[in-house]
GROMACS .gro file of C-alpha atoms in nm:
model
  358
    1CYS     CA    1   9.398   6.176   5.935
    2LYS     CA    2   9.611   6.253   6.269
    3CYS     CA    3   9.874   6.380   6.097
    4ASN     CA    4   9.654   6.588   5.891
    5PHE     CA    5   9.515   6.736   6.219
    6ILE     CA    6   9.868   6.808   6.360
    7SER     CA    7  10.002   6.970   6.037
    8PHE     CA    8   9.692   7.200   6.034
    9LEU     CA    9   9.728   7.300   6.385
   10PHE     CA   10  10.130   7.399   6.329
   11LEU     CA   11  10.001   7.574   5.999
   12SER     CA   12   9.771   7.796   6.226
   13LEU     CA   13   9.973   7.861   6.504
   14GLY     CA   14  10.290   7.939   6.325
   15THR     CA   15  10.603   7.890   6.410
   16GLY     CA   16  10.747   7.715   6.717
   17SER     CA   17  10.934   8.078   6.769
   18ASN     CA   18  10.604   8.232   6.707
   19ILE     CA   19  10.436   8.047   6.956
   20LEU     CA   20  10.699   8.063   7.209
   21SER     CA   21  10.665   8.487   7.163
   22ALA     CA   22  10.275   8.458   7.230
   23LEU     CA   23  10.284   8.271   7.513
   24GLN     CA   24  10.543   8.557   7.660
   25ASP     CA   25  10.313   8.863   7.579
   26LEU     CA   26   9.992   8.639   7.711
   27PHE     CA   27  10.228   8.597   8.045
   28TRP     CA   28  10.298   8.944   8.093
   29LEU     CA   29   9.990   9.058   7.997
   30LEU     CA   30   9.813   8.856   8.304
   31LYS     CA   31  10.110   8.956   8.516
   32SER     CA   32  10.019   9.316   8.476
   33LYS     CA   33   9.651   9.336   8.556
   34VAL     CA   34   9.731   9.137   8.829
   35GLU     CA   35   9.989   9.355   8.947
   36LYS     CA   36   9.726   9.636   8.878
   37GLN     CA   37   9.485   9.478   9.103
   38LEU     CA   38   9.700   9.442   9.348
   39GLN     CA   39   9.799   9.821   9.340
   40ILE     CA   40   9.385   9.884   9.348
   41ILE     CA   41   9.343   9.652   9.666
   42SER     CA   42   9.690   9.800   9.804
   43VAL     CA   43   9.539  10.177   9.808
   44LEU     CA   44   9.182  10.060   9.888
   45GLN     CA   45   9.249   9.920  10.187
   46TRP     CA   46   9.460  10.234  10.272
   47VAL     CA   47   9.179  10.492  10.181
   48LEU     CA   48   8.926  10.244  10.414
   49THR     CA   49   9.185  10.232  10.690
   50PHE     CA   50   9.171  10.673  10.671
   51LEU     CA   51   8.870  10.673  10.694
   52ILE     CA   52   8.684  10.419  10.906
   53MET     CA   53   8.949  10.208  11.046
   54GLY     CA   54   8.950  10.388  11.397
   55ILE     CA   55   8.561  10.344  11.397
   56ALA     CA   56   8.538   9.983  11.301
   57CYS     CA   57   8.768   9.883  11.580
   58THR     CA   58   8.605  10.078  11.834
   59LEU     CA   59   8.281   9.907  11.764
   60ILE     CA   60   8.420   9.574  11.691
   61LEU     CA   61   8.578   9.570  12.033
   62MET     CA   62   8.263   9.710  12.197
   63TYR     CA   63   8.087   9.399  12.030
   64ILE     CA   64   8.345   9.163  12.158
   65LEU     CA   65   8.343   9.267  12.520
   66CYS     CA   66   7.960   9.167  12.491
   67THR     CA   67   8.032   8.823  12.385
   68ASP     CA   68   8.205   8.475  12.518
   69CYS     CA   69   8.518   8.613  12.392
   70TRP     CA   70   8.529   8.945  12.607
   71ALA     CA   71   8.801   8.816  12.799
   72ILE     CA   72   9.061   8.890  12.464
   73ALA     CA   73   8.876   9.227  12.467
   74ALA     CA   74   8.960   9.306  12.829
   75LEU     CA   75   9.304   9.191  12.765
   76TYR     CA   76   9.365   9.420  12.512
   77LEU     CA   77   9.214   9.698  12.687
   78ALA     CA   78   9.394   9.683  12.963
   79TRP     CA   79   9.733   9.661  12.763
   80LEU     CA   80   9.571   9.994  12.606
   81VAL     CA   81   9.577  10.122  12.945
   82PHE     CA   82   9.945  10.027  13.044
   83ASP     CA   83  10.044  10.146  12.668
   84TRP     CA   84   9.840  10.470  12.628
   85ASN     CA   85  10.151  10.726  12.664
   86THR     CA   86  10.361  10.559  12.404
   87PRO     CA   87  10.275  10.736  12.131
   88LYS     CA   88  10.405  11.067  12.302
   89LYS     CA   89  10.702  10.900  12.322
   90GLY     CA   90  10.829  10.832  11.991
   91GLY     CA   91  10.576  10.528  11.926
   92ARG     CA   92  10.679  10.176  11.819
   93ARG     CA   93  10.761  10.156  11.475
   94SER     CA   94  10.822   9.812  11.270
   95GLN     CA   95  11.057   9.815  10.993
   96TRP     CA   96  10.879   9.471  10.875
   97VAL     CA   97  10.578   9.680  10.859
   98ARG     CA   98  10.703   9.970  10.676
   99ASN     CA   99  10.860   9.681  10.441
  100TRP     CA  100  10.587   9.510  10.310
  101ALA     CA  101  10.532   9.443   9.952
  102ILE     CA  102  10.176   9.610  10.006
  103TRP     CA  103  10.323   9.945  10.019
  104ARG     CA  104  10.508   9.905   9.673
  105TYR     CA  105  10.191   9.820   9.440
  106PHE     CA  106  10.055  10.153   9.652
  107ARG     CA  107  10.353  10.352   9.538
  108ASP     CA  108  10.316  10.206   9.175
  109TYR     CA  109   9.977  10.290   9.151
  110PHE     CA  110   9.996  10.658   9.137
  111PRO     CA  111  10.298  10.620   9.100
  112ILE     CA  112  10.454  10.808   9.389
  113ARG     CA  113  10.851  10.915   9.393
  114LEU     CA  114  11.071  11.096   9.663
  115VAL     CA  115  11.343  11.336   9.505
  116LYS     CA  116  11.647  11.448   9.730
  117THR     CA  117  11.796  11.772   9.645
  118HIS     CA  118  12.043  11.759   9.954
  119ASN     CA  119  12.204  11.534  10.234
  120LEU     CA  120  12.095  11.542  10.576
  121LEU     CA  121  12.341  11.557  10.894
  122THR     CA  122  12.240  11.245  11.124
  123THR     CA  123  12.413  11.476  11.398
  124ARG     CA  124  12.110  11.743  11.332
  125ASN     CA  125  11.744  11.686  11.408
  126TYR     CA  126  11.477  11.832  11.141
  127ILE     CA  127  11.119  11.933  11.101
  128PHE     CA  128  10.993  11.936  10.776
  129GLY     CA  129  10.731  12.112  10.661
  130TYR     CA  130  10.493  11.909  10.412
  131HIS     CA  131  10.289  12.093  10.182
  132PRO     CA  132  10.000  12.056  10.026
  133HIS     CA  133   9.782  11.829  10.265
  134GLY     CA  134   9.563  11.723   9.993
  135ILE     CA  135   9.250  11.538  10.077
  136MET     CA  136   9.463  11.253  10.277
  137GLY     CA  137   9.810  11.323  10.264
  138LEU     CA  138   9.897  11.035  10.043
  139GLY     CA  139  10.247  11.086   9.936
  140ALA     CA  140  10.324  11.188  10.274
  141PHE     CA  141  10.213  10.839  10.403
  142CYS     CA  142  10.372  10.683  10.121
  143ASN     CA  143  10.712  10.840  10.125
  144PHE     CA  144  10.774  10.863  10.491
  145SER     CA  145  10.587  10.609  10.679
  146THR     CA  146  10.704  10.329  10.457
  147GLU     CA  147  11.011  10.257  10.271
  148ALA     CA  148  10.851  10.233   9.951
  149THR     CA  149  11.025  10.492   9.813
  150GLY     CA  150  11.347  10.464   9.959
  151VAL     CA  151  11.369  10.702  10.236
  152SER     CA  152  11.600  10.502  10.443
  153GLN     CA  153  11.838  10.485  10.154
  154LYS     CA  154  11.816  10.824  10.046
  155PHE     CA  155  11.871  10.970  10.377
  156PRO     CA  156  12.084  10.761  10.581
  157GLY     CA  157  12.093  10.769  10.968
  158ILE     CA  158  11.757  10.947  10.886
  159ARG     CA  159  11.436  10.844  11.108
  160PRO     CA  160  11.141  10.993  10.988
  161TYR     CA  161  10.813  11.030  11.175
  162LEU     CA  162  10.543  11.150  11.020
  163ALA     CA  163  10.293  11.371  11.245
  164THR     CA  164   9.926  11.297  11.236
  165LEU     CA  165   9.626  11.381  11.438
  166ALA     CA  166   9.625  11.290  11.828
  167GLY     CA  167   9.314  11.220  11.840
  168ASN     CA  168   9.391  10.918  11.566
  169PHE     CA  169   9.608  10.688  11.882
  170ARG     CA  170   9.288  10.734  12.111
  171MET     CA  171   9.131  10.444  11.866
  172PRO     CA  172   9.235  10.078  11.946
  173ILE     CA  173   9.413   9.891  11.682
  174LEU     CA  174   9.462  10.158  11.492
  175ARG     CA  175   9.684  10.347  11.725
  176ASP     CA  176   9.906   9.991  11.678
  177TYR     CA  177   9.834  10.013  11.329
  178LEU     CA  178  10.016  10.365  11.304
  179MET     CA  179  10.247  10.342  11.537
  180SER     CA  180  10.454  10.038  11.367
  181GLY     CA  181  10.485  10.302  11.065
  182GLY     CA  182  10.653  10.547  11.207
  183ILE     CA  183  10.351  10.757  11.276
  184CYS     CA  184  10.325  10.995  11.575
  185PRO     CA  185  10.077  11.277  11.750
  186VAL     CA  186  10.119  11.625  11.613
  187ASN     CA  187  10.122  11.752  11.971
  188ARG     CA  188  10.383  11.929  12.167
  189ASP     CA  189  10.441  11.693  12.412
  190SER     CA  190  10.511  11.385  12.138
  191ILE     CA  191  10.732  11.639  11.888
  192ASP     CA  192  10.947  11.762  12.230
  193TYR     CA  193  11.010  11.382  12.326
  194ILE     CA  194  11.147  11.333  12.012
  195LEU     CA  195  11.345  11.640  11.973
  196SER     CA  196  11.492  11.661  12.277
  197LYS     CA  197  11.515  11.280  12.411
  198ASN     CA  198  11.568  11.099  12.135
  199GLY     CA  199  11.903  11.145  12.033
  200SER     CA  200  11.984  11.298  11.701
  201GLY     CA  201  11.882  11.187  11.320
  202ASN     CA  202  11.524  11.255  11.376
  203ALA     CA  203  11.311  11.415  11.100
  204ILE     CA  204  10.938  11.527  11.252
  205ILE     CA  205  10.709  11.505  10.922
  206ILE     CA  206  10.460  11.790  10.983
  207VAL     CA  207  10.145  11.871  10.736
  208VAL     CA  208  10.198  12.235  10.820
  209GLY     CA  209   9.816  12.304  10.599
  210GLY     CA  210   9.668  12.118  10.820
  211ALA     CA  211   9.281  12.076  10.799
  212ALA     CA  212   9.225  12.387  10.691
  213GLU     CA  213   9.412  12.352  10.346
  214SER     CA  214   9.300  12.030  10.285
  215LEU     CA  215   8.924  12.247  10.207
  216ASN     CA  216   9.115  12.448   9.956
  217CYS     CA  217   9.261  12.169   9.763
  218THR     CA  218   9.170  12.140   9.376
  219PRO     CA  219   9.344  11.983   9.086
  220GLY     CA  220   9.539  12.263   8.949
  221LYS     CA  221   9.558  12.473   9.201
  222ASN     CA  222   9.916  12.498   9.394
  223SER     CA  223   9.785  12.678   9.689
  224VAL     CA  224   9.913  12.640  10.089
  225THR     CA  225   9.801  12.761  10.360
  226LEU     CA  226  10.145  12.898  10.539
  227ARG     CA  227  10.120  13.249  10.631
  228ASN     CA  228  10.020  13.258  10.984
  229ARG     CA  229  10.144  12.895  11.060
  230LYS     CA  230  10.429  12.956  11.286
  231GLY     CA  231  10.408  12.706  11.556
  232PHE     CA  232  10.658  12.448  11.369
  233VAL     CA  233  10.917  12.730  11.338
  234LYS     CA  234  10.857  12.838  11.750
  235LEU     CA  235  10.916  12.436  11.796
  236ALA     CA  236  11.220  12.420  11.562
  237LEU     CA  237  11.354  12.713  11.752
  238ARG     CA  238  11.318  12.602  12.112
  239HIS     CA  239  11.510  12.258  11.993
  240GLY     CA  240  11.753  12.392  11.724
  241ALA     CA  241  11.572  12.156  11.475
  242ASP     CA  242  11.673  12.286  11.107
  243LEU     CA  243  11.369  12.315  10.886
  244VAL     CA  244  11.301  12.154  10.559
  245PRO     CA  245  11.068  12.221  10.284
  246VAL     CA  246  10.893  12.016  10.116
  247TYR     CA  247  10.636  12.019   9.846
  248SER     CA  248  10.463  11.747   9.638
  249PHE     CA  249  10.393  11.801   9.306
  250GLY     CA  250  10.066  11.603   9.214
  251GLU     CA  251   9.914  11.595   9.570
  252ASN     CA  252   9.608  11.758   9.488
  253GLU     CA  253   9.526  11.615   9.143
  254VAL     CA  254   9.400  11.267   9.231
  255TYR     CA  255   9.070  11.398   9.403
  256GLN     CA  256   8.805  11.632   9.313
  257GLN     CA  257   8.632  11.775   9.564
  258VAL     CA  258   8.357  12.014   9.596
  259ILE     CA  259   8.480  12.378   9.745
  260PHE     CA  260   8.255  12.577   9.982
  261GLU     CA  261   8.307  12.941   9.947
  262GLU     CA  262   8.391  13.144  10.182
  263GLY     CA  263   8.074  13.242  10.430
  264SER     CA  264   7.850  12.993  10.262
  265TRP     CA  265   7.664  12.737  10.497
  266GLY     CA  266   7.923  12.435  10.403
  267ARG     CA  267   8.224  12.646  10.458
  268TRP     CA  268   8.094  12.741  10.823
  269VAL     CA  269   8.004  12.346  10.874
  270GLN     CA  270   8.358  12.271  10.794
  271LYS     CA  271   8.513  12.538  10.997
  272LYS     CA  272   8.284  12.404  11.324
  273PHE     CA  273   8.441  12.055  11.262
  274GLN     CA  274   8.787  12.210  11.242
  275LYS     CA  275   8.790  12.347  11.536
  276HIS     CA  276   8.650  12.148  11.784
  277ILE     CA  277   8.745  11.797  11.678
  278GLY     CA  278   9.021  11.835  11.464
  279PHE     CA  279   8.932  11.784  11.113
  280ALA     CA  280   8.716  11.922  10.848
  281PRO     CA  281   8.502  11.696  10.657
  282CYS     CA  282   8.538  11.727  10.295
  283ILE     CA  283   8.297  11.609  10.002
  284PHE     CA  284   8.557  11.448   9.731
  285HIS     CA  285   8.558  11.188   9.512
  286GLY     CA  286   8.784  10.983   9.333
  287ARG     CA  287   8.723  10.682   9.050
  288GLY     CA  288   8.524  10.355   9.128
  289LEU     CA  289   8.674  10.056   9.209
  290PHE     CA  290   8.625   9.860   8.837
  291SER     CA  291   8.635  10.137   8.603
  292SER     CA  292   8.816  10.508   8.608
  293ASN     CA  293   8.517  10.636   8.450
  294THR     CA  294   8.254  10.626   8.743
  295TRP     CA  295   8.301  10.783   9.064
  296GLY     CA  296   8.438  10.615   9.386
  297LEU     CA  297   8.697  10.618   9.671
  298LEU     CA  298   9.005  10.523   9.522
  299PRO     CA  299   9.229  10.807   9.397
  300TYR     CA  300   9.315  10.898   9.084
  301SER     CA  301   9.605  10.754   8.948
  302LYS     CA  302   9.769  11.082   8.890
  303PRO     CA  303  10.189  11.076   8.989
  304ILE     CA  304  10.267  11.276   9.308
  305THR     CA  305  10.638  11.382   9.298
  306THR     CA  306  10.774  11.476   9.652
  307VAL     CA  307  11.053  11.709   9.654
  308VAL     CA  308  11.307  11.724   9.986
  309GLY     CA  309  11.461  12.064   9.996
  310GLU     CA  310  11.759  12.232  10.118
  311PRO     CA  311  11.742  12.239  10.529
  312ILE     CA  312  11.749  12.569  10.672
  313THR     CA  313  11.995  12.591  10.956
  314ILE     CA  314  11.792  12.666  11.323
  315PRO     CA  315  11.944  12.821  11.632
  316LYS     CA  316  11.866  12.674  11.943
  317ILE     CA  317  11.676  12.948  12.156
  318ASP     CA  318  11.456  12.835  12.461
  319ASN     CA  319  11.248  13.103  12.429
  320PRO     CA  320  11.244  13.270  12.119
  321SER     CA  321  11.068  13.594  12.065
  322GLN     CA  322  10.824  13.672  11.811
  323LYS     CA  323  11.056  13.890  11.603
  324GLU     CA  324  11.281  13.567  11.619
  325VAL     CA  325  10.961  13.335  11.506
  326ASP     CA  326  10.869  13.575  11.234
  327PHE     CA  327  11.258  13.616  11.048
  328TYR     CA  328  11.288  13.249  11.022
  329HIS     CA  329  10.937  13.195  10.919
  330SER     CA  330  10.990  13.397  10.649
  331MET     CA  331  11.314  13.240  10.578
  332TYR     CA  332  11.080  12.921  10.534
  333VAL     CA  333  10.836  13.032  10.328
  334ASP     CA  334  11.088  13.231  10.054
  335ALA     CA  335  11.255  12.884  10.044
  336LEU     CA  336  10.962  12.695   9.968
  337ILE     CA  337  10.840  12.898   9.696
  338LYS     CA  338  11.201  12.875   9.541
  339LEU     CA  339  11.183  12.494   9.534
  340PHE     CA  340  10.831  12.499   9.378
  341ASP     CA  341  11.002  12.733   9.122
  342LYS     CA  342  11.309  12.555   9.086
  343TYR     CA  343  11.114  12.205   8.995
  344LYS     CA  344  10.770  12.335   8.866
  345SER     CA  345  10.846  12.290   8.519
  346LYS     CA  346  11.025  11.928   8.540
  347PHE     CA  347  10.685  11.790   8.690
  348GLY     CA  348  10.430  11.894   8.465
  349LEU     CA  349  10.353  12.262   8.580
  350PRO     CA  350  10.396  12.583   8.325
  351GLU     CA  351  10.690  12.813   8.411
  352THR     CA  352  10.418  13.073   8.459
  353GLU     CA  353  10.271  12.881   8.736
  354VAL     CA  354  10.305  13.095   9.103
  355LEU     CA  355  10.250  12.882   9.444
  356GLU     CA  356   9.996  13.077   9.620
  357VAL     CA  357  10.082  13.101   9.974
  358ASN     CA  358   9.779  13.181  10.214
   0.00000   0.00000   0.00000
């Protein structure tokens, strides 16, 4: 009976090679599921960091001050006072943090890709204009605040600094987390320091459209807020930093947003927030945590391809006139449009698609 049972089992499963093949298929299936879950977790932690980490860490620190562990919070606050100006002086990046495996899972969720079109000289400094903002600037973060897409290998000798709201660096713990990725405040003090007192080979990435641009981002729409954004050009002229247009195809595709029309009460509230706080509250949604068919905070897994264009050589002019600023701003706008037109069909857009510059 025992022999008959063994014979029946092998006949049911087939030959040894079939069993091995089935086990291999099962292994790869389980591995792909685990990787997908890790990708979701990696993106979720960044979304929560973006939305609530600053407030959450502030509240936790205040709570600890009221407990028996108050000395820990007091020591951190003392360190915070001592370290307050570090974000304005290039920050404190950590290659270890930038190379975390979690960022590779973050990259593969969408996936996100960085495309280099020209070499950058390490003897020059650069200001990258990143477009469009999207809801959270996911492509900007992944490409320039981590090593997931190989920015250091693609641009050897170039140190990228992603500029974001200065208010983020007033939040305990969050400020240190951001600095570890090479993120700096988008203010004049910080940018002046990096471009004038930090040697050469620096690249500051500025999301030029800012909060105003985020209010108009929606899937299927390629528009940038740039026509009256000239401050970054003036900074480039004052420091002789070359301008580099950057466009992320797919950045607007990962979230759905409720767009309020100009003149509506919703747009009025958003503009008031933007004016007084620096960011504009958006009503948006992505997919759910457990299903792509439900609404949630996770972005949709749509590809984001960030193309770094050709640098525009900028002369150093201590006090540029408005005419000079306008001239180089016009050059930059033309270069961005040419970059968009050259690569749009390669990344899923029709040849008839036009970049809207507002």
